[in-house]
Amino acid sequence: MSDYIPPELIVNILSWLPPRSLLRFRCVCKSWCSLISSPNFIDIHTHQLDASSNHNNRILAMRLPPRGVSYRNEVYSLDIDSEVLRVDDESVGIDCPFPIPAELCCTSCNGLFLVCCSVFQGLWNPSIRRKLVLGEYLFKFAAKRRYVSALGFNPKTNDYKVVKIAYEQMGDGSQCNEVRVYSVKEGAWRRITAPVPPYDTVCSMPSNAVINGSLHWIANHGVSGASEFPVINPHVFDTVDDLRINSIMVFDIVEEAFHKIMLPKSLVSIANDKFDKLRLRVIWGSVSVMQYEKFTKLLSIWVMKEYGAVETWSKKFSFDFDFAFGFPWMLGLRENGEMLLPNKDDDVVAYNPITRQSTNLMAGSHKNLCYSTAYKESLGLLLEGERS
């Protein structure tokens, strides 16, 4: 049949299909196998993910090990637009390439997960069961260190990059910071020479705020800290009384350079014990900040309507919610605009910010589960990775 269909039309049709179907279709004929496995087709399929904002949105449900047990291997992939999220004896699990430790932390980009734990560091695509173990990297200092990491995508070179930042407080009070970048296409770590902002504290939670070809973290520094780094469209704020300033640290994946974006005025200077209650996300296609008051259970969501334009920050919603572990975390957005939020009872709730109505989506045995952020199924690592 392909003899009667223009090749470009075949590519266009196949590029909209889910990855698991495409893997099966490689068996149709040699030409389809060659096409679907080609770097050019994988790039086209990856870019189609952005064209469909809610295409194949799923979350991973991971069963945490019980008390006294170090690891467990139980992972399920759930469709966030389903009427219920079911994890029970009839649920189909995913063969996970690593045992799930309690300290597992992961972040996603285009269907790939960056997994960092004591027994595994690498990339994993649960949709097509492919993994890539990252090579060793060495930082120049070996004393007490703090790390932040993230996974991003360079649209100009169609390359995934892992960014790892190491912070160390020296004896004289100065900061010794270093950045390493792992390129999937190059298959190696390298140190970048761009200066690292001297932030005292960077939110250790993985960055899931990937937009405009950049990674974003909430960061904290003294009044004089990080002042030499460019600020995107700085806003004129009143004098900050506190000696601590919060802002967004930005890493440009294409240029491999740092800059910063100012937060809304009311978040620029807040008490240190509230710093870790700020979370960055991309919501409705915009950089957003989730601010949570643990004692009042009040969640506020700030949205920057125009990227980099600080004057476009606005508080969109405020509502009461009792989060699991007392930290604000949004798993994803459903196609109907509802937010997926985990509560203190290990439930996943669909919350409608317009009607302020919430629905418990969980069914089956869902205790001791933790959840990934929403991801989109992709062909990432089809060529670079190995079977997991």
Tab-separated table of C-alpha atoms in Angstrom:
chain	number	residue	atom	x	y	z
A	1	MET	CA	0.000	0.000	0.000
A	2	SER	CA	2.911	2.311	0.657
A	3	ASP	CA	3.594	2.314	-3.117
A	4	TYR	CA	0.455	4.422	-3.553
A	5	ILE	CA	1.014	6.818	-0.667
A	6	PRO	CA	3.603	9.632	-0.889
A	7	PRO	CA	6.527	8.971	1.504
A	8	GLU	CA	6.095	12.344	3.210
A	9	LEU	CA	2.455	11.473	3.996
A	10	ILE	CA	3.524	8.157	5.548
A	11	VAL	CA	6.019	10.003	7.745
A	12	ASN	CA	3.379	12.508	8.777
A	13	ILE	CA	0.841	9.816	9.712
A	14	LEU	CA	3.316	7.650	11.618
A	15	SER	CA	4.752	10.611	13.512
A	16	TRP	CA	1.436	11.048	15.363
A	17	LEU	CA	1.249	7.456	16.600
A	18	PRO	CA	2.237	6.344	20.122
A	19	PRO	CA	5.715	4.842	20.560
A	20	ARG	CA	4.582	1.319	21.421
A	21	SER	CA	2.566	1.112	18.195
A	22	LEU	CA	5.549	2.358	16.225
A	23	LEU	CA	7.774	-0.337	17.693
A	24	ARG	CA	5.319	-2.971	16.475
A	25	PHE	CA	5.035	-1.332	13.063
A	26	ARG	CA	8.775	-1.762	12.520
A	27	CYS	CA	7.880	-5.383	11.741
A	28	VAL	CA	5.592	-4.417	8.829
A	29	CYS	CA	8.418	-4.150	6.327
A	30	LYS	CA	12.092	-3.249	6.074
A	31	SER	CA	11.391	0.269	4.835
A	32	TRP	CA	9.145	1.046	7.819
A	33	CYS	CA	11.680	-0.431	10.214
A	34	SER	CA	14.396	1.750	8.708
A	35	LEU	CA	12.148	4.831	8.741
A	36	ILE	CA	10.941	4.520	12.350
A	37	SER	CA	14.464	3.782	13.600
A	38	SER	CA	16.033	6.730	11.785
A	39	PRO	CA	17.281	9.762	13.771
A	40	ASN	CA	15.310	12.084	11.492
A	41	PHE	CA	11.982	10.354	12.204
A	42	ILE	CA	12.687	10.244	15.956
A	43	ASP	CA	13.358	13.993	15.868
A	44	ILE	CA	10.077	14.607	14.002
A	45	HIS	CA	8.171	12.457	16.492
A	46	THR	CA	9.769	14.312	19.426
A	47	HIS	CA	8.745	17.703	18.042
A	48	GLN	CA	5.179	16.453	17.591
A	49	LEU	CA	4.998	16.109	21.390
A	50	ASP	CA	5.047	19.886	21.706
A	51	ALA	CA	2.391	20.268	19.027
A	52	SER	CA	-0.056	18.232	21.135
A	53	SER	CA	-0.031	19.696	24.659
A	54	ASN	CA	-1.862	16.823	26.350
A	55	HIS	CA	-0.851	13.936	24.096
A	56	ASN	CA	-0.391	10.675	26.037
A	57	ASN	CA	-0.028	12.318	29.441
A	58	ARG	CA	0.774	9.662	32.007
A	59	ILE	CA	2.280	9.414	35.472
A	60	LEU	CA	4.341	6.687	37.095
A	61	ALA	CA	3.099	5.211	40.360
A	62	MET	CA	5.986	3.725	42.360
A	63	ARG	CA	5.449	1.611	45.453
A	64	LEU	CA	7.817	2.715	48.210
A	65	PRO	CA	9.576	-0.031	50.189
A	66	PRO	CA	8.068	-0.832	53.609
A	67	ARG	CA	9.891	0.093	56.780
A	68	GLY	CA	13.036	-1.990	57.189
A	69	VAL	CA	13.264	-2.872	53.482
A	70	SER	CA	15.869	-1.035	51.406
A	71	TYR	CA	14.480	-1.504	47.918
A	72	ARG	CA	11.406	-2.466	45.978
A	73	ASN	CA	10.651	-2.871	42.296
A	74	GLU	CA	7.015	-2.027	41.604
A	75	VAL	CA	6.133	0.614	39.000
A	76	TYR	CA	2.883	1.305	37.145
A	77	SER	CA	2.094	3.722	34.317
A	78	LEU	CA	-1.280	5.482	34.671
A	79	ASP	CA	-3.274	7.609	32.221
A	80	ILE	CA	-3.997	10.894	34.014
A	81	ASP	CA	-7.160	11.493	31.966
A	82	SER	CA	-8.783	8.249	33.142
A	83	GLU	CA	-11.840	8.417	35.367
A	84	VAL	CA	-9.882	6.530	38.051
A	85	LEU	CA	-6.208	5.793	38.640
A	86	ARG	CA	-6.179	2.116	39.563
A	87	VAL	CA	-3.301	0.177	41.091
A	88	ASP	CA	-4.346	-3.334	42.109
A	89	ASP	CA	-3.650	-7.006	41.403
A	90	GLU	CA	-4.897	-6.609	37.828
A	91	SER	CA	-2.665	-3.626	37.046
A	92	VAL	CA	0.168	-4.221	34.605
A	93	GLY	CA	3.527	-3.237	36.027
A	94	ILE	CA	6.601	-1.967	34.218
A	95	ASP	CA	9.895	-3.816	34.250
A	96	CYS	CA	11.980	-1.247	36.076
A	97	PRO	CA	15.756	-1.307	35.383
A	98	PHE	CA	16.632	-0.348	38.930
A	99	PRO	CA	15.349	-1.212	42.419
A	100	ILE	CA	13.275	1.633	43.841
A	101	PRO	CA	14.962	3.074	46.927
A	102	ALA	CA	13.222	5.386	49.353
A	103	GLU	CA	15.518	8.255	48.288
A	104	LEU	CA	14.657	7.923	44.611
A	105	CYS	CA	14.277	11.246	42.890
A	106	CYS	CA	13.559	11.718	39.225
A	107	THR	CA	12.674	14.413	36.748
A	108	SER	CA	11.338	14.072	33.213
A	109	CYS	CA	11.673	15.678	29.804
A	110	ASN	CA	10.008	14.479	26.586
A	111	GLY	CA	9.184	11.096	28.088
A	112	LEU	CA	12.664	10.460	29.519
A	113	PHE	CA	13.344	10.292	33.254
A	114	LEU	CA	16.578	11.312	34.908
A	115	VAL	CA	16.979	8.860	37.780
A	116	CYS	CA	19.426	9.613	40.574
A	117	CYS	CA	19.737	7.217	43.499
A	118	SER	CA	22.448	5.311	45.306
A	119	VAL	CA	22.333	2.317	42.956
A	120	PHE	CA	21.565	3.866	39.570
A	121	GLN	CA	22.213	7.087	37.722
A	122	GLY	CA	20.941	7.339	34.225
A	123	LEU	CA	18.089	8.004	31.817
A	124	TRP	CA	15.051	5.792	31.466
A	125	ASN	CA	12.219	5.727	28.949
A	126	PRO	CA	9.421	3.646	30.521
A	127	SER	CA	7.290	3.848	27.362
A	128	ILE	CA	9.663	1.768	25.218
A	129	ARG	CA	11.653	0.171	28.081
A	130	ARG	CA	15.009	1.717	27.195
A	131	LYS	CA	17.707	2.951	29.552
A	132	LEU	CA	21.037	4.731	29.342
A	133	VAL	CA	23.496	4.487	32.205
A	134	LEU	CA	25.433	7.740	32.560
A	135	GLY	CA	29.191	7.476	32.701
A	136	GLU	CA	31.288	8.486	35.677
A	137	TYR	CA	31.961	12.135	36.368
A	138	LEU	CA	34.558	13.617	38.709
A	139	PHE	CA	34.349	16.966	40.469
A	140	LYS	CA	37.561	18.656	41.500
A	141	PHE	CA	36.691	18.836	45.191
A	142	ALA	CA	35.896	15.894	47.448
A	143	ALA	CA	34.712	17.530	50.669
A	144	LYS	CA	31.090	17.962	51.716
A	145	ARG	CA	29.038	18.766	48.619
A	146	ARG	CA	25.459	19.561	47.676
A	147	TYR	CA	24.107	18.667	44.265
A	148	VAL	CA	21.264	19.773	42.053
A	149	SER	CA	20.540	18.161	38.718
A	150	ALA	CA	18.103	18.361	35.834
A	151	LEU	CA	17.364	16.982	32.387
A	152	GLY	CA	16.705	19.188	29.377
A	153	PHE	CA	16.479	19.074	25.587
A	154	ASN	CA	18.395	21.161	23.072
A	155	PRO	CA	15.959	21.736	20.171
A	156	LYS	CA	18.719	23.053	17.888
A	157	THR	CA	20.788	19.864	18.036
A	158	ASN	CA	17.992	17.461	19.112
A	159	ASP	CA	20.171	16.380	21.999
A	160	TYR	CA	19.264	15.566	25.594
A	161	LYS	CA	21.511	17.075	28.255
A	162	VAL	CA	21.888	16.271	31.932
A	163	VAL	CA	23.096	19.196	34.060
A	164	LYS	CA	24.730	18.489	37.425
A	165	ILE	CA	25.744	21.372	39.706
A	166	ALA	CA	27.951	20.813	42.760
A	167	TYR	CA	28.075	23.358	45.588
A	168	GLU	CA	30.656	23.431	48.361
A	169	GLN	CA	31.074	25.922	51.171
A	170	MET	CA	34.793	26.495	51.720
A	171	GLY	CA	36.452	27.138	55.078
A	172	ASP	CA	36.805	30.865	54.408
A	173	GLY	CA	33.067	31.173	53.697
A	174	SER	CA	33.449	31.358	49.922
A	175	GLN	CA	31.551	29.171	47.467
A	176	CYS	CA	33.291	26.625	45.248
A	177	ASN	CA	30.816	25.711	42.528
A	178	GLU	CA	31.198	23.513	39.485
A	179	VAL	CA	28.941	22.390	36.640
A	180	ARG	CA	29.114	19.274	34.504
A	181	VAL	CA	26.966	18.582	31.455
A	182	TYR	CA	26.294	15.157	29.972
A	183	SER	CA	25.359	15.084	26.293
A	184	VAL	CA	23.487	11.981	25.132
A	185	LYS	CA	24.772	12.426	21.568
A	186	GLU	CA	28.366	12.881	22.743
A	187	GLY	CA	28.031	10.129	25.345
A	188	ALA	CA	30.261	11.867	27.879
A	189	TRP	CA	30.416	14.379	30.717
A	190	ARG	CA	32.277	17.644	30.317
A	191	ARG	CA	32.860	20.616	32.534
A	192	ILE	CA	31.503	23.946	31.344
A	193	THR	CA	33.498	27.121	31.863
A	194	ALA	CA	30.548	29.483	32.281
A	195	PRO	CA	30.589	31.129	35.740
A	196	VAL	CA	28.204	29.614	38.266
A	197	PRO	CA	26.001	31.951	40.295
A	198	PRO	CA	27.171	32.031	43.950
A	199	TYR	CA	23.817	31.090	45.415
A	200	ASP	CA	23.925	29.913	49.021
A	201	THR	CA	20.929	27.603	48.639
A	202	VAL	CA	19.354	26.016	45.582
A	203	CYS	CA	16.158	23.979	45.916
A	204	SER	CA	17.351	20.381	45.838
A	205	MET	CA	14.124	19.092	44.296
A	206	PRO	CA	14.647	18.090	40.644
A	207	SER	CA	13.794	20.816	38.166
A	208	ASN	CA	10.641	20.075	36.194
A	209	ALA	CA	10.414	23.652	34.947
A	210	VAL	CA	11.836	23.220	31.447
A	211	ILE	CA	10.700	25.890	29.008
A	212	ASN	CA	12.215	28.142	26.331
A	213	GLY	CA	15.207	25.804	26.102
A	214	SER	CA	16.157	26.511	29.728
A	215	LEU	CA	16.160	24.811	33.132
A	216	HIS	CA	14.904	26.660	36.212
A	217	TRP	CA	15.438	26.358	39.979
A	218	ILE	CA	14.340	28.379	42.994
A	219	ALA	CA	17.526	29.805	44.567
A	220	ASN	CA	18.470	31.895	47.579
A	221	HIS	CA	21.410	34.251	48.130
A	222	GLY	CA	22.579	37.230	50.127
A	223	VAL	CA	21.960	40.795	49.019
A	224	SER	CA	25.329	40.950	47.242
A	225	GLY	CA	25.258	37.368	45.942
A	226	ALA	CA	24.700	36.571	42.248
A	227	SER	CA	24.467	40.278	41.470
A	228	GLU	CA	26.925	39.996	38.578
A	229	PHE	CA	24.632	37.681	36.619
A	230	PRO	CA	22.241	39.123	34.043
A	231	VAL	CA	18.627	39.519	35.079
A	232	ILE	CA	15.936	39.008	32.447
A	233	ASN	CA	13.868	42.211	32.351
A	234	PRO	CA	14.561	43.202	35.988
A	235	HIS	CA	11.683	44.705	37.920
A	236	VAL	CA	12.216	47.716	40.197
A	237	PHE	CA	11.569	46.408	43.695
A	238	ASP	CA	11.540	48.347	46.937
A	239	THR	CA	14.455	47.857	49.314
A	240	VAL	CA	14.467	44.328	50.677
A	241	ASP	CA	14.588	44.377	54.464
A	242	ASP	CA	15.720	40.780	54.848
A	243	LEU	CA	19.317	39.840	54.064
A	244	ARG	CA	18.174	36.953	51.891
A	245	ILE	CA	16.895	37.261	48.326
A	246	ASN	CA	15.002	34.558	46.434
A	247	SER	CA	15.072	34.363	42.668
A	248	ILE	CA	14.936	31.855	39.823
A	249	MET	CA	18.274	30.469	38.639
A	250	VAL	CA	18.141	29.769	34.903
A	251	PHE	CA	20.441	27.586	32.824
A	252	ASP	CA	20.212	28.045	29.058
A	253	ILE	CA	20.640	24.569	27.559
A	254	VAL	CA	21.608	25.870	24.111
A	255	GLU	CA	24.085	28.571	25.167
A	256	GLU	CA	25.163	26.724	28.367
A	257	ALA	CA	25.086	29.936	30.382
A	258	PHE	CA	23.385	31.081	33.591
A	259	HIS	CA	21.134	34.043	34.272
A	260	LYS	CA	18.306	34.738	36.678
A	261	ILE	CA	14.668	35.818	36.749
A	262	MET	CA	13.192	37.761	39.652
A	263	LEU	CA	10.248	36.296	41.553
A	264	PRO	CA	7.049	38.191	42.398
A	265	LYS	CA	7.778	40.950	44.900
A	266	SER	CA	6.047	39.175	47.795
A	267	LEU	CA	8.263	36.109	47.277
A	268	VAL	CA	11.602	37.875	46.874
A	269	SER	CA	12.236	37.978	50.601
A	270	ILE	CA	10.502	35.396	52.770
A	271	ALA	CA	11.588	33.574	55.912
A	272	ASN	CA	14.137	30.828	55.361
A	273	ASP	CA	11.795	28.221	56.860
A	274	LYS	CA	9.349	28.986	54.016
A	275	PHE	CA	11.937	28.849	51.243
A	276	ASP	CA	11.508	25.098	50.746
A	277	LYS	CA	7.748	25.563	50.373
A	278	LEU	CA	8.244	27.163	46.956
A	279	ARG	CA	8.117	24.951	43.876
A	280	LEU	CA	8.604	25.778	40.203
A	281	ARG	CA	6.476	24.226	37.466
A	282	VAL	CA	5.420	24.947	33.916
A	283	ILE	CA	1.639	25.433	34.060
A	284	TRP	CA	-0.477	26.429	31.061
A	285	GLY	CA	2.737	26.910	29.099
A	286	SER	CA	4.171	29.455	31.552
A	287	VAL	CA	6.759	29.473	34.333
A	288	SER	CA	4.806	29.189	37.565
A	289	VAL	CA	5.540	29.177	41.296
A	290	MET	CA	3.602	27.130	43.831
A	291	GLN	CA	3.712	28.775	47.268
A	292	TYR	CA	2.494	26.687	50.199
A	293	GLU	CA	1.768	27.711	53.778
A	294	LYS	CA	2.174	24.465	55.686
A	295	PHE	CA	0.290	25.532	58.812
A	296	THR	CA	-2.665	27.208	57.107
A	297	LYS	CA	-2.664	24.626	54.230
A	298	LEU	CA	-3.026	27.502	51.749
A	299	LEU	CA	-1.630	26.955	48.249
A	300	SER	CA	-1.069	29.964	45.977
A	301	ILE	CA	-0.109	29.655	42.325
A	302	TRP	CA	1.762	32.492	40.631
A	303	VAL	CA	2.078	32.558	36.836
A	304	MET	CA	4.463	34.593	34.664
A	305	LYS	CA	2.304	35.263	31.617
A	306	GLU	CA	5.185	36.493	29.429
A	307	TYR	CA	8.484	34.651	29.844
A	308	GLY	CA	11.117	36.880	31.430
A	309	ALA	CA	8.748	39.832	31.913
A	310	VAL	CA	8.695	40.138	35.706
A	311	GLU	CA	5.857	42.660	35.652
A	312	THR	CA	3.565	39.929	34.224
A	313	TRP	CA	3.703	37.830	37.430
A	314	SER	CA	0.200	37.409	38.842
A	315	LYS	CA	-1.404	35.255	41.513
A	316	LYS	CA	-3.919	33.115	39.631
A	317	PHE	CA	-5.297	30.891	42.365
A	318	SER	CA	-5.285	30.394	46.129
A	319	PHE	CA	-7.011	27.465	47.801
A	320	ASP	CA	-6.723	25.147	50.789
A	321	PHE	CA	-5.063	21.761	50.274
A	322	ASP	CA	-3.391	19.279	52.623
A	323	PHE	CA	-0.388	17.974	50.687
A	324	ALA	CA	1.434	14.713	51.282
A	325	PHE	CA	4.611	15.312	53.328
A	326	GLY	CA	3.681	19.001	53.669
A	327	PHE	CA	5.326	20.017	50.371
A	328	PRO	CA	3.516	21.492	47.347
A	329	TRP	CA	3.659	19.200	44.345
A	330	MET	CA	1.568	19.053	41.192
A	331	LEU	CA	1.742	15.843	39.192
A	332	GLY	CA	0.268	17.290	36.023
A	333	LEU	CA	-2.679	18.877	34.240
A	334	ARG	CA	-5.551	16.845	32.877
A	335	GLU	CA	-6.987	17.564	29.443
A	336	ASN	CA	-9.979	19.304	31.053
A	337	GLY	CA	-7.697	21.701	32.982
A	338	GLU	CA	-7.901	19.955	36.352
A	339	MET	CA	-4.755	19.762	38.484
A	340	LEU	CA	-3.493	16.420	39.759
A	341	LEU	CA	-2.407	16.839	43.382
A	342	PRO	CA	-1.267	14.205	45.954
A	343	ASN	CA	-2.812	14.635	49.401
A	344	LYS	CA	-1.793	13.498	52.868
A	345	ASP	CA	-3.884	10.294	52.613
A	346	ASP	CA	-1.836	8.972	49.656
A	347	ASP	CA	-4.713	9.834	47.323
A	348	VAL	CA	-4.371	11.613	44.002
A	349	VAL	CA	-6.994	14.345	43.675
A	350	ALA	CA	-8.198	16.106	40.537
A	351	TYR	CA	-8.789	19.723	41.533
A	352	ASN	CA	-10.684	22.182	39.356
A	353	PRO	CA	-9.319	25.682	40.125
A	354	ILE	CA	-12.365	27.356	38.549
A	355	THR	CA	-15.148	25.507	40.366
A	356	ARG	CA	-12.931	24.673	43.391
A	357	GLN	CA	-14.260	21.121	43.273
A	358	SER	CA	-12.018	18.101	43.852
A	359	THR	CA	-12.391	14.419	42.970
A	360	ASN	CA	-10.476	11.486	44.421
A	361	LEU	CA	-9.169	9.479	41.452
A	362	MET	CA	-7.479	6.616	43.265
A	363	ALA	CA	-8.819	3.071	43.324
A	364	GLY	CA	-7.296	-0.180	44.470
A	365	SER	CA	-4.295	-0.571	46.755
A	366	HIS	CA	-2.647	2.830	46.624
A	367	LYS	CA	-0.966	3.132	50.009
A	368	ASN	CA	2.796	3.793	50.122
A	369	LEU	CA	2.792	5.014	46.537
A	370	CYS	CA	4.793	7.953	45.265
A	371	TYR	CA	4.219	9.514	41.883
A	372	SER	CA	6.243	11.042	39.098
A	373	THR	CA	5.254	14.204	37.315
A	374	ALA	CA	3.255	13.740	34.126
A	375	TYR	CA	5.202	12.629	31.084
A	376	LYS	CA	4.571	12.115	27.392
A	377	GLU	CA	5.430	8.859	25.668
A	378	SER	CA	8.307	9.228	23.210
A	379	LEU	CA	10.935	7.355	21.202
A	380	GLY	CA	13.792	8.864	23.198
A	381	LEU	CA	16.769	6.516	23.714
A	382	LEU	CA	15.564	4.187	20.949
A	383	LEU	CA	18.992	4.477	19.325
A	384	GLU	CA	21.262	5.525	22.200
A	385	GLY	CA	19.870	3.336	24.967
A	386	GLU	CA	19.726	-0.369	25.734
A	387	ARG	CA	16.824	-2.635	26.576
A	388	SER	CA	15.789	-2.232	30.225
